[in-house]
mmCIF file of C-alpha atoms in Angstrom:
data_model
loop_
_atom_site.group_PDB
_atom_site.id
_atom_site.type_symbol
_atom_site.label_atom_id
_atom_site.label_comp_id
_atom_site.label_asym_id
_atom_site.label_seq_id
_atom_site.Cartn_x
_atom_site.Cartn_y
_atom_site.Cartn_z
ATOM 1 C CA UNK A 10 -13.395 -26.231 7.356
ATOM 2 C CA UNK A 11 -12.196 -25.014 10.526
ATOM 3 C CA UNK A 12 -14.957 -23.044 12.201
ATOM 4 C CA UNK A 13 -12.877 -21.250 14.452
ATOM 5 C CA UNK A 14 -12.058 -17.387 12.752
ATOM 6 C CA UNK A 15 -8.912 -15.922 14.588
ATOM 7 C CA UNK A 16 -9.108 -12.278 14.102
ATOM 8 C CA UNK A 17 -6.880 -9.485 15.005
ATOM 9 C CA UNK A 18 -8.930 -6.633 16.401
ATOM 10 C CA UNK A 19 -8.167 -3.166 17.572
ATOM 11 C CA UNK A 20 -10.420 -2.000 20.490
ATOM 12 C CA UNK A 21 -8.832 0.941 20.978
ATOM 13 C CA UNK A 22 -5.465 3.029 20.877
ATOM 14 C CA UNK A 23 -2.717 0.422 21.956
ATOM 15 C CA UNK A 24 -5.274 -2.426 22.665
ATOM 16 C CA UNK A 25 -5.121 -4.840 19.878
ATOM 17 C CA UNK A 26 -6.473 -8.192 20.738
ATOM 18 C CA UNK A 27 -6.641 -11.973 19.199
ATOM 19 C CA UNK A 28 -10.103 -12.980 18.929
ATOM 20 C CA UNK A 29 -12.748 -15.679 17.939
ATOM 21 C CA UNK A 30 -15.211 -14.131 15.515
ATOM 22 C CA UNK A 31 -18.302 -15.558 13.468
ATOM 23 C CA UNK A 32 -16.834 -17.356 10.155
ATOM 24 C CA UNK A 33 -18.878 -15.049 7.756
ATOM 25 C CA UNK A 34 -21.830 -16.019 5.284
ATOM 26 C CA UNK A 35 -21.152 -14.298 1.348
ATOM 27 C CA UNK A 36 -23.868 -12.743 -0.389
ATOM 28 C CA UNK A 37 -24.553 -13.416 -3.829
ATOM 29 C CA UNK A 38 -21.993 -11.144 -5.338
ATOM 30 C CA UNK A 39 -19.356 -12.389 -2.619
ATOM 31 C CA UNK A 40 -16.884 -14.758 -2.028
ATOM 32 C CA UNK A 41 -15.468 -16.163 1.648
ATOM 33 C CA UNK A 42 -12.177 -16.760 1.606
ATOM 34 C CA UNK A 43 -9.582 -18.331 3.469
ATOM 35 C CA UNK A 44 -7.115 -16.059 4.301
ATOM 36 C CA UNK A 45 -3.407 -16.883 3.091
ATOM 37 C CA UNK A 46 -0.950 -13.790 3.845
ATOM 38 C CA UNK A 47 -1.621 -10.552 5.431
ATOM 39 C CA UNK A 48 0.789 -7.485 5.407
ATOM 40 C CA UNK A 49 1.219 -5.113 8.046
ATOM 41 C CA UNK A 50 1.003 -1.506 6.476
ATOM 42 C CA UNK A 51 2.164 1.550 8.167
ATOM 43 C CA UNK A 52 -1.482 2.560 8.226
ATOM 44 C CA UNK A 53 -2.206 -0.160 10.450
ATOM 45 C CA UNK A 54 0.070 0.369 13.108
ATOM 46 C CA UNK A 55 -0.849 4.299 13.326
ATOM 47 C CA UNK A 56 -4.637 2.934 13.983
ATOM 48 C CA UNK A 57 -3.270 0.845 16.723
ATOM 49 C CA UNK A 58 -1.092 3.633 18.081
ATOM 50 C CA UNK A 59 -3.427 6.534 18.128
ATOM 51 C CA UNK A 60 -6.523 5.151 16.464
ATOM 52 C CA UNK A 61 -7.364 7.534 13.946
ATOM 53 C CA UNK A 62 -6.105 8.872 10.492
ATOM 54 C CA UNK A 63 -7.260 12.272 9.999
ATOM 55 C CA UNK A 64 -10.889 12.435 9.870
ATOM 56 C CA UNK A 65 -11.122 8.437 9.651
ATOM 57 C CA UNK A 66 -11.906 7.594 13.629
ATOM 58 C CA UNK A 67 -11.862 4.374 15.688
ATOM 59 C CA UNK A 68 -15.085 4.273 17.267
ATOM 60 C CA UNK A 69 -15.991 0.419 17.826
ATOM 61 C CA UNK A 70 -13.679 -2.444 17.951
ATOM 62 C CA UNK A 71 -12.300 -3.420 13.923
ATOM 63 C CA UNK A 72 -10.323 -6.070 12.370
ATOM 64 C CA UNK A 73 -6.940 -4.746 10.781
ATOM 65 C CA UNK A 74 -5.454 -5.470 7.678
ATOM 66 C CA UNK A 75 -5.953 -4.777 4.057
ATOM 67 C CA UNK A 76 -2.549 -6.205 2.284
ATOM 68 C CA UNK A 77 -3.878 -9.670 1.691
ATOM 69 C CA UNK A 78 -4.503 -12.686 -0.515
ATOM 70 C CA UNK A 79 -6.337 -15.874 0.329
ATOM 71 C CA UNK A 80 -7.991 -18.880 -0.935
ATOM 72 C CA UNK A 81 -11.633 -19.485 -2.145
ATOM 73 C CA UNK A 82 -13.455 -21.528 -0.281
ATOM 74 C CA UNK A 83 -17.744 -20.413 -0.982
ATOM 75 C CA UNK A 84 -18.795 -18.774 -3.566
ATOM 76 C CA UNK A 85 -21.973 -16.486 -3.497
ATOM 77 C CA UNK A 86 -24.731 -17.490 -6.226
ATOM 78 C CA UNK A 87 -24.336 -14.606 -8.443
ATOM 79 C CA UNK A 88 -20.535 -14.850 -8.637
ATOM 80 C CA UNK A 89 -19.505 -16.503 -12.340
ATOM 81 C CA UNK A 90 -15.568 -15.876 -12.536
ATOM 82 C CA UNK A 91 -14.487 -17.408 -9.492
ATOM 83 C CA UNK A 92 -14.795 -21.066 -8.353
ATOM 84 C CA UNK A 93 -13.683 -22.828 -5.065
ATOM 85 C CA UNK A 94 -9.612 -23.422 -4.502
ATOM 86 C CA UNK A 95 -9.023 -20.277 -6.747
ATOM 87 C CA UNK A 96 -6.090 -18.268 -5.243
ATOM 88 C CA UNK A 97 -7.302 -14.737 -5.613
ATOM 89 C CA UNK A 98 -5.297 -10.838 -4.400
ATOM 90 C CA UNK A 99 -7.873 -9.120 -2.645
ATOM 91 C CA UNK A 100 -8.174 -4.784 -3.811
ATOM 92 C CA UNK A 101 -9.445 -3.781 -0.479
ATOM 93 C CA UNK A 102 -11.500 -0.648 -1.557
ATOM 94 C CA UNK A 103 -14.974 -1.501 -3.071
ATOM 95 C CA UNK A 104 -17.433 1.291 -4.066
ATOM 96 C CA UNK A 105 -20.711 1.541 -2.242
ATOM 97 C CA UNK A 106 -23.081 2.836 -4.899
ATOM 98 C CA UNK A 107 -22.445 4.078 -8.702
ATOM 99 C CA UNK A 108 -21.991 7.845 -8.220
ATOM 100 C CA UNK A 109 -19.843 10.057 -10.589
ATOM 101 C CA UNK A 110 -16.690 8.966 -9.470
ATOM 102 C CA UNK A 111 -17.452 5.340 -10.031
ATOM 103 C CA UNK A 112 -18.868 6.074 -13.534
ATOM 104 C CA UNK A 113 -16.134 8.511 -14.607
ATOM 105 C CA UNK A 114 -13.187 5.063 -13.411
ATOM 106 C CA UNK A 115 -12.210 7.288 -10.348
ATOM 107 C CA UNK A 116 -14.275 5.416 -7.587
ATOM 108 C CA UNK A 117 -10.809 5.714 -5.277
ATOM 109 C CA UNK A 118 -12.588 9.178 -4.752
ATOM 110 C CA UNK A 119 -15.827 7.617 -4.032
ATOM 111 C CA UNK A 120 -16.899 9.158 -0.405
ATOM 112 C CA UNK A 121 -18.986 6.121 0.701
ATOM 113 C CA UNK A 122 -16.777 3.590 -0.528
ATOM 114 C CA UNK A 123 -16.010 0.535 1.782
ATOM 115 C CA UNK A 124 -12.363 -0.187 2.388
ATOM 116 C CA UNK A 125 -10.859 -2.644 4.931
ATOM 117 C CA UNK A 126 -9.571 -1.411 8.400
ATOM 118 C CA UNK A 127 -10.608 2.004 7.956
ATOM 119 C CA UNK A 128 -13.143 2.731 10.221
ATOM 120 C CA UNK A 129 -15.657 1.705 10.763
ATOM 121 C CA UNK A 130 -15.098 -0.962 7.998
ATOM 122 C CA UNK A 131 -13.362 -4.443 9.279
ATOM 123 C CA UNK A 132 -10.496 -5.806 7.706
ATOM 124 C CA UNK A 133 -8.817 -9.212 6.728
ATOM 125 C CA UNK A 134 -6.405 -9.746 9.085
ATOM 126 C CA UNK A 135 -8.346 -13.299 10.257
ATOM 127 C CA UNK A 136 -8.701 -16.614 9.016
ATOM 128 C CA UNK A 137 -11.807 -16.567 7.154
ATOM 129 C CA UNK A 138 -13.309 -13.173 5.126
ATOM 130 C CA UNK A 139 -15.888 -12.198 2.851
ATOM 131 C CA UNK A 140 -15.502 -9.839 0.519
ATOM 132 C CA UNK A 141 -16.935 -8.128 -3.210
ATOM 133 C CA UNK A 142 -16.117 -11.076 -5.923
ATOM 134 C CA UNK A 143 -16.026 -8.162 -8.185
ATOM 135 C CA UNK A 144 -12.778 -6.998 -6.042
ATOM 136 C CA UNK A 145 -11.294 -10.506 -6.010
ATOM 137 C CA UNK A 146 -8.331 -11.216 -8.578
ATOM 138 C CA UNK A 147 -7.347 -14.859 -9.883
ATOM 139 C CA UNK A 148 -3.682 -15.029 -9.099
ATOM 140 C CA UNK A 149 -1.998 -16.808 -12.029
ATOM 141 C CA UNK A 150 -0.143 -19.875 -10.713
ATOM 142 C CA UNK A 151 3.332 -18.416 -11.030
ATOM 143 C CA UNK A 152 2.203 -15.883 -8.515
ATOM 144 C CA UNK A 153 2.397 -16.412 -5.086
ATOM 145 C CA UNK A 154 -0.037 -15.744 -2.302
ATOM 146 C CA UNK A 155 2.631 -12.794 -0.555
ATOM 147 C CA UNK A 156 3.163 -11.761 -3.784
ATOM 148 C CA UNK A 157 -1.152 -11.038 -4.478
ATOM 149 C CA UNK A 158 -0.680 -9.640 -0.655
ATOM 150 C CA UNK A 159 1.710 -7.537 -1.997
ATOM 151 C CA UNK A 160 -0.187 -6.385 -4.792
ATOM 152 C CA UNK A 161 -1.932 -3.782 -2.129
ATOM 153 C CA UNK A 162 1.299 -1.638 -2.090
ATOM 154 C CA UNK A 163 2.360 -1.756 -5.704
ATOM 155 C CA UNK A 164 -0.756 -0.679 -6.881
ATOM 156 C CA UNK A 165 -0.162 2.833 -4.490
ATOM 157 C CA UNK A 166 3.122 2.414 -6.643
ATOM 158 C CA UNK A 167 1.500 2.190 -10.006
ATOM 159 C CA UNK A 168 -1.534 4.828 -9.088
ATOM 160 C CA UNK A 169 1.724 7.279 -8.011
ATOM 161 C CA UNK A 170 3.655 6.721 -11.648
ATOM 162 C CA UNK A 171 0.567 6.976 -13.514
ATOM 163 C CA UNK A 172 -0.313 10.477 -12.235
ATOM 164 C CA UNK A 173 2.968 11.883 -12.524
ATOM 165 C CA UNK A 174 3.043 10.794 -15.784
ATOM 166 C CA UNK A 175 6.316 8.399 -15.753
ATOM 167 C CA UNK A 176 6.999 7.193 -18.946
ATOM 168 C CA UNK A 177 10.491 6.170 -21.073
ATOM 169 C CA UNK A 178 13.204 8.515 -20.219
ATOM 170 C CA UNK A 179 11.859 9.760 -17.800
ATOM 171 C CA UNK A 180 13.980 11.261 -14.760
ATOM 172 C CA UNK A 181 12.706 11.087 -10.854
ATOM 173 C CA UNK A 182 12.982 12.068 -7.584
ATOM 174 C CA UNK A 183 11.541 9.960 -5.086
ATOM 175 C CA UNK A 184 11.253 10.977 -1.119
ATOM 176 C CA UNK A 185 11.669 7.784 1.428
ATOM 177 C CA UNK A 186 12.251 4.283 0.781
ATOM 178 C CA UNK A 187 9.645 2.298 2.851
ATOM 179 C CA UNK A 188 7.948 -0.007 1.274
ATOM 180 C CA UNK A 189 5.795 2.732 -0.762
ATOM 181 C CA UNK A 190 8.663 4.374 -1.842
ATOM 182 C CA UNK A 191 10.216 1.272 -3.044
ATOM 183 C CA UNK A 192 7.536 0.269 -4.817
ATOM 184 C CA UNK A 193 7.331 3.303 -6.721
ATOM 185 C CA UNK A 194 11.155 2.746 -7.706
ATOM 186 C CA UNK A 195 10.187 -0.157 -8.701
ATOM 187 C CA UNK A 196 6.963 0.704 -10.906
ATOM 188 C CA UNK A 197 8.907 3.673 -12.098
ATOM 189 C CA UNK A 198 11.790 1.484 -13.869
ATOM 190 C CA UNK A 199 9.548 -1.052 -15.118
ATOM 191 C CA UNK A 200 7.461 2.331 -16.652
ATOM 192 C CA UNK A 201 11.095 2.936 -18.695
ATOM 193 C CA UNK A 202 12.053 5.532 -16.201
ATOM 194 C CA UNK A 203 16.136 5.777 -16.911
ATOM 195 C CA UNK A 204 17.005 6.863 -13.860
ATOM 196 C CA UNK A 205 16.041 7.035 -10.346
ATOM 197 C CA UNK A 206 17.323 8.806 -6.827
ATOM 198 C CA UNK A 207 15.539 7.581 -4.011
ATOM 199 C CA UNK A 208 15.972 9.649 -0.205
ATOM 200 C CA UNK A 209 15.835 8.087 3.370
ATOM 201 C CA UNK A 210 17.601 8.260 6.416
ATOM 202 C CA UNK A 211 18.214 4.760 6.563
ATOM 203 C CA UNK A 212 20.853 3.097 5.122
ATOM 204 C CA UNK A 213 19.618 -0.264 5.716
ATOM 205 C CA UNK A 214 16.327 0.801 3.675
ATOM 206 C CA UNK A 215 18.552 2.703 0.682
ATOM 207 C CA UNK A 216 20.767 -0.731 0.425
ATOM 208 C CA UNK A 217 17.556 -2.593 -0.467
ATOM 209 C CA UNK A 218 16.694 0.048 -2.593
ATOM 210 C CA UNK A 219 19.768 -0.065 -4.200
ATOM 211 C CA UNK A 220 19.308 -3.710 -5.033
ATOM 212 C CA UNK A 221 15.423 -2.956 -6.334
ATOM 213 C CA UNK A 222 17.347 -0.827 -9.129
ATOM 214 C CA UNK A 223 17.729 2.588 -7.749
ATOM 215 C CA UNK A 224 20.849 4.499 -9.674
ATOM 216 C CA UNK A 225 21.326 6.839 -7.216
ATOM 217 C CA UNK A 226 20.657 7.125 -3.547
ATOM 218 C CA UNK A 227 20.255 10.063 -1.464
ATOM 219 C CA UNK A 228 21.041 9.650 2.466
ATOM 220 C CA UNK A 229 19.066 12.223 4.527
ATOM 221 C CA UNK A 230 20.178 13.648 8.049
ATOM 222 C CA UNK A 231 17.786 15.769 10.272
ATOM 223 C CA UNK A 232 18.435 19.060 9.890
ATOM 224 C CA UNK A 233 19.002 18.818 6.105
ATOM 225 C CA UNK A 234 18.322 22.232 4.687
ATOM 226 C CA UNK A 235 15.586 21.576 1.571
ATOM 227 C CA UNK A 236 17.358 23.750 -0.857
ATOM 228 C CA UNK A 237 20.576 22.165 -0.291
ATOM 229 C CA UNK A 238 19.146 18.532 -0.771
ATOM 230 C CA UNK A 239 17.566 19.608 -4.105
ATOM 231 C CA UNK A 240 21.101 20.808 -5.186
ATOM 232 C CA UNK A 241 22.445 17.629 -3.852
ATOM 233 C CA UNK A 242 19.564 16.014 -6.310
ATOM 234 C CA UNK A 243 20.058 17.559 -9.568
ATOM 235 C CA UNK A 244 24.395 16.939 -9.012
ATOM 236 C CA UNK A 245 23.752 13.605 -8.851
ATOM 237 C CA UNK A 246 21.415 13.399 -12.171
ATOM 238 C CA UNK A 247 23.424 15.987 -14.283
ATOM 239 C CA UNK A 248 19.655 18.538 -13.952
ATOM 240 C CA UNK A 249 16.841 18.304 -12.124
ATOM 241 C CA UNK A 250 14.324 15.727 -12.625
ATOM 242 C CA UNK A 251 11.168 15.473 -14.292
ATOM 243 C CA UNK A 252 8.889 13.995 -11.723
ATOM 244 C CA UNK A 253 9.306 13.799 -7.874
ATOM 245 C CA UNK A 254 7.125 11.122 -6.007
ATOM 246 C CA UNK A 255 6.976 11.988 -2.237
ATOM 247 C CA UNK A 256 6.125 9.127 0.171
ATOM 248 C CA UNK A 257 7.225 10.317 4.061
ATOM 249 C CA UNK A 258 4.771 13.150 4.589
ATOM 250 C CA UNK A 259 7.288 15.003 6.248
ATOM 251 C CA UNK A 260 6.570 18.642 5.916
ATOM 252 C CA UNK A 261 10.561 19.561 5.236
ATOM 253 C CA UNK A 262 10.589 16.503 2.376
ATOM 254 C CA UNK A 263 7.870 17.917 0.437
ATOM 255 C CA UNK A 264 9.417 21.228 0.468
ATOM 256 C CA UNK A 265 12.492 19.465 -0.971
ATOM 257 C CA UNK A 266 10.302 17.826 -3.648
ATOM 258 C CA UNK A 267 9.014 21.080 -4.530
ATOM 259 C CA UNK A 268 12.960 22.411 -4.530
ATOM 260 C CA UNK A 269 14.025 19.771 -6.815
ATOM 261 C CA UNK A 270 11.408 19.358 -9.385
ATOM 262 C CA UNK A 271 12.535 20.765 -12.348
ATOM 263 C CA UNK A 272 10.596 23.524 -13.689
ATOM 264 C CA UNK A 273 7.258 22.276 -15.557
ATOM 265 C CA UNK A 274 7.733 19.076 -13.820
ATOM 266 C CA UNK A 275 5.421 17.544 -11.775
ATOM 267 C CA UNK A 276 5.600 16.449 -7.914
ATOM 268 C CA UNK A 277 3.068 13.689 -6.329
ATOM 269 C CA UNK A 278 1.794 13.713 -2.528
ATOM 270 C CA UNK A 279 1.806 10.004 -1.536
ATOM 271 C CA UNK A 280 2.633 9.933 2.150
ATOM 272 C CA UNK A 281 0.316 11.927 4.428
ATOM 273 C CA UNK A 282 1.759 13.814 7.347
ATOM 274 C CA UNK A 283 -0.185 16.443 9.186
ATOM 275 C CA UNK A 284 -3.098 18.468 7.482
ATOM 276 C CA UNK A 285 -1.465 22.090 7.683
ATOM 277 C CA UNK A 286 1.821 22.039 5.822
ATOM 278 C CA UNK A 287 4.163 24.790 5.543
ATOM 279 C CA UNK A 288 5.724 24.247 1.424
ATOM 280 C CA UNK A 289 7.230 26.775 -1.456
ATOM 281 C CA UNK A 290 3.825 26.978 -3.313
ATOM 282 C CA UNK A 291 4.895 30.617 -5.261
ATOM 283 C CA UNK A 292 8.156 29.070 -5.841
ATOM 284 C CA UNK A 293 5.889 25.944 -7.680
ATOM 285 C CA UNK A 294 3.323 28.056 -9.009
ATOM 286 C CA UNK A 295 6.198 30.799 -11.229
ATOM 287 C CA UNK A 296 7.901 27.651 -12.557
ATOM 288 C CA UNK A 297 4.832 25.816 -13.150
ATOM 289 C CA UNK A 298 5.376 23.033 -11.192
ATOM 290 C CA UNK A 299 2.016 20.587 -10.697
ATOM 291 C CA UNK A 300 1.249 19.152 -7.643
ATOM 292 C CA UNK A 301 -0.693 15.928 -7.759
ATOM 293 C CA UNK A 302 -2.356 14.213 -4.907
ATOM 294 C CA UNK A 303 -2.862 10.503 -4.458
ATOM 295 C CA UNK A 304 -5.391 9.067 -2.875
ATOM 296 C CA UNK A 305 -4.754 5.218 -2.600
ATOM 297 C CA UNK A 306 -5.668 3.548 -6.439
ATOM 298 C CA UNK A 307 -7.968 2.829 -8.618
ATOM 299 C CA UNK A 308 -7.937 -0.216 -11.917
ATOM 300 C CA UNK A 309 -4.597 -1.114 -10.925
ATOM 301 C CA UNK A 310 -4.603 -4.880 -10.137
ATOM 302 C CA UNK A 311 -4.709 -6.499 -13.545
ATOM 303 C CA UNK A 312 -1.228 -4.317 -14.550
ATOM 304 C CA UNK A 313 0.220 -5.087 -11.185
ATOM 305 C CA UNK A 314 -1.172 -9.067 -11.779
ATOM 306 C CA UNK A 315 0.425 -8.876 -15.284
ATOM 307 C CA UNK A 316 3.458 -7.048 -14.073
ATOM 308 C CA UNK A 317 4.413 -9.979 -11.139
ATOM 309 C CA UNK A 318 3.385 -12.852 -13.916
ATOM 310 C CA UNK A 319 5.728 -11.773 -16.780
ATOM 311 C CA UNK A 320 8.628 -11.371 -14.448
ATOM 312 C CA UNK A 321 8.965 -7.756 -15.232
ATOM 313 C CA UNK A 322 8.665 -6.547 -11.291
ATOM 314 C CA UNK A 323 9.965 -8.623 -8.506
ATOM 315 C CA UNK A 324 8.448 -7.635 -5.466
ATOM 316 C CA UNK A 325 9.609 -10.839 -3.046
ATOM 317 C CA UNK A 326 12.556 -9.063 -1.483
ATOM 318 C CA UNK A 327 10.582 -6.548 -0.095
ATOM 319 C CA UNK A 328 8.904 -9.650 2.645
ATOM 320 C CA UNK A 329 11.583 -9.499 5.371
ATOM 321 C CA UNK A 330 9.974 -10.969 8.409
ATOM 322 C CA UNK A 331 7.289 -13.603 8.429
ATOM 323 C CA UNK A 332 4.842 -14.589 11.732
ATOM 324 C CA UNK A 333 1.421 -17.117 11.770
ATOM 325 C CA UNK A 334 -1.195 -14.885 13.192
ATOM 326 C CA UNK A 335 -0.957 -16.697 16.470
ATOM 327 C CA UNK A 336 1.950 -14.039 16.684
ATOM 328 C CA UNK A 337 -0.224 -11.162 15.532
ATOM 329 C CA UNK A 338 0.989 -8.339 18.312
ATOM 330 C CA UNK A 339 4.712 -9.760 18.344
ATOM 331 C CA UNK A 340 4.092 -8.710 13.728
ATOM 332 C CA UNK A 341 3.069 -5.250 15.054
ATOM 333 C CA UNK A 342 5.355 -4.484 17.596
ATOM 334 C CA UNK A 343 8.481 -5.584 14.947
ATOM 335 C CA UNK A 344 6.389 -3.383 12.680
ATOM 336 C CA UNK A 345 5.985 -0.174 14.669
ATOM 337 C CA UNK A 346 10.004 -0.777 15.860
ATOM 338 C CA UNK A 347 10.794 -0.270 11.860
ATOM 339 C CA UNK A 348 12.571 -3.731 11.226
ATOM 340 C CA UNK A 349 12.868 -5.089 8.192
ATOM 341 C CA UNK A 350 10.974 -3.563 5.203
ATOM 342 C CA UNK A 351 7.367 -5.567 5.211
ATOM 343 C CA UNK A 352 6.202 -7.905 7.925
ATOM 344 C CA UNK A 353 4.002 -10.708 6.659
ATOM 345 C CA UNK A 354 1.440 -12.395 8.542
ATOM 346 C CA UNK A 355 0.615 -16.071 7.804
ATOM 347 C CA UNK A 356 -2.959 -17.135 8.207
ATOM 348 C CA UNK A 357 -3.207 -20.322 6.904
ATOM 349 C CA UNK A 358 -2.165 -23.005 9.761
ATOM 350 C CA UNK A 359 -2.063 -25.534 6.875
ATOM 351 C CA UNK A 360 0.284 -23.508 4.617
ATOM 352 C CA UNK A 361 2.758 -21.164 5.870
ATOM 353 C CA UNK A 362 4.364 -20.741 2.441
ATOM 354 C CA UNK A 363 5.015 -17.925 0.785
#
């Protein structure tokens, strides 16, 4: 084993940096891995840019990245499930202690739980990394390693569908087709959904979505009036729709998700813009509209294993650009410019494979 552990680490806003750090030691309950394929999340690059996420603050140097899959190579002496050479998706959020939220299956909602690259916990964007065995999931063979990565952002998908209660027949709304939004298309057709309008203001990003399975798709211009979107949502659909699923944050699109619901529907707050927002509550609150927050996800890796194994979700076409981690801040910077859909990192010198 290599003992050299190239890590990407942010020091500070706009200083992210290759480094050498220590090849870890797991505990008994842990496992070190060799890290396969890393994706870049949006989250990332807004710690690099500006180094904080609300109340979650970059106060010592920390290694990104919490998309990611990777290879057993030591396993700690407590750990029975996994062995060395298993290929194993990594759910990056593991609870500190056994509180209420933990007992009741809601640990997401844990306050001391440890989750990679959010401050002032490290992350797995590096070559070798320890982490929970507990938190570790055997990939089956027909599953590959950017597939398990991928696993990180589905599961935001699946946590989104299963609050808003998507189920067969079901008609939705959802706000902005990065890869969040895409994945909850695509979690909301496998969940019998029959049909789906998806928003952006890219058309590159609504042609993929298009090819995920979206029926109908919704280009947005700034300057869009939120009323008159909602109208241009429940033409297209024949009435308004059951559920809408909003991943931008933007202040104007969740007043639009509000518009469109239909009345007794319910509308879930995926992406996170600024704290104050500005939104038609009364205009939920006399039609009875619910508003549902998510905060990342919680049991959500064995359906989204299960999901990728029996062919039912494809989530490959989402991988458009692919760089070893030599190339780390050249992955960012394609990131932060909006290319593609989801930048990949390779960490593996051995096996660059998907």
């Amino acid at each position: 084993m290599a003992q050299e552990n190239l890590s990407v680490v942010l020091h500070s806003p706009g200083d992210l940096r290759l480094e050498n750090c220590p090849v870890p030691e797991p505990g008994p309950d842990e496992v070190l891995l060799q890290m396969h394929s890393v994706g870049i999340c949006g989250s990332d690059v807004h710690y690099w840019q500006h180094g904080r996420i609300g109340d979650f603050v970059l106060n010592k140097p920390m290694v990104l990245g919490h998309e990611a899959s990777g290879r057993v190579v030591k396993v700690g002496s407590a750990v029975k499930h996994l062995k060395v050479g298993d290929r194993v998706a990594i759910e990056p959020g593991v609870p500190r202690e056994v509180d209420e939220f933990f007992k009741n299956g809601r640990y997401n909602l844990s306050p001391t739980i440890f989750f990679c690259a959010t401050p002032p916990d490290d992350g797995n964007l590096c070559r070798f990394y320890k982490h929970s065995a507990s938190f570790c999931y055997k990939l089956p063979d027909n599953v590959t390693f950017e597939e398990g990565a991928l696993i990180e952002p589905l599961s935001v998908g699946i946590h989104a569908c299963r609050r808003a209660g998507v189920t067969l027949g079901s008609t939705v709304l959802i706000c902005g087709s990065g890869p969040i939004g895409l994945c909850c298309l695509l979690v909301a057709k496998t969940m019998g959904a029959s049909r789906v309008v998806i928003t952006d203001l890219s058309s590159e990003r609504l042609t993929m979505a298009k090819e995920l399975g979206a029926d109908f798709l919704l280009t947005v211009k700034k300057g869009d009036k939120p009323q008159q979107l909602a109208k241009s949502v429940t033409d297209l659909l024949g009435a308004p729709p059951h559920i809408t699923i909003e991943c931008t944050g933007s202040e104007s699109s969740i007043q639009t998700a509000i518009y469109a619901t239909r009345s007794g529907g319910v509308v879930v707050l995926v992406g996170l813009g600024s704290e104050m927002a500005t939104v038609p509550l009364v205009n939920a609150a006399v039609r009875e509209v619910d508003i549902r927050g998510v905060f990342r996800y919680c049991n959500t890796w064995p359906m989204a294993i299960a999901m990728l194994a029996s062919g039912k979700v494809n989530v490959k076409p989402l991988v458009t650009h692919r760089f070893p981690l030599e190339e780390a801040v050249q992955a960012f910077e394609t990131t932060r410019q909006g290319a593609g859909i989801k930048v990949m990192l390779k960490c593996d010198q051995n096996d660059q494979n998907p």
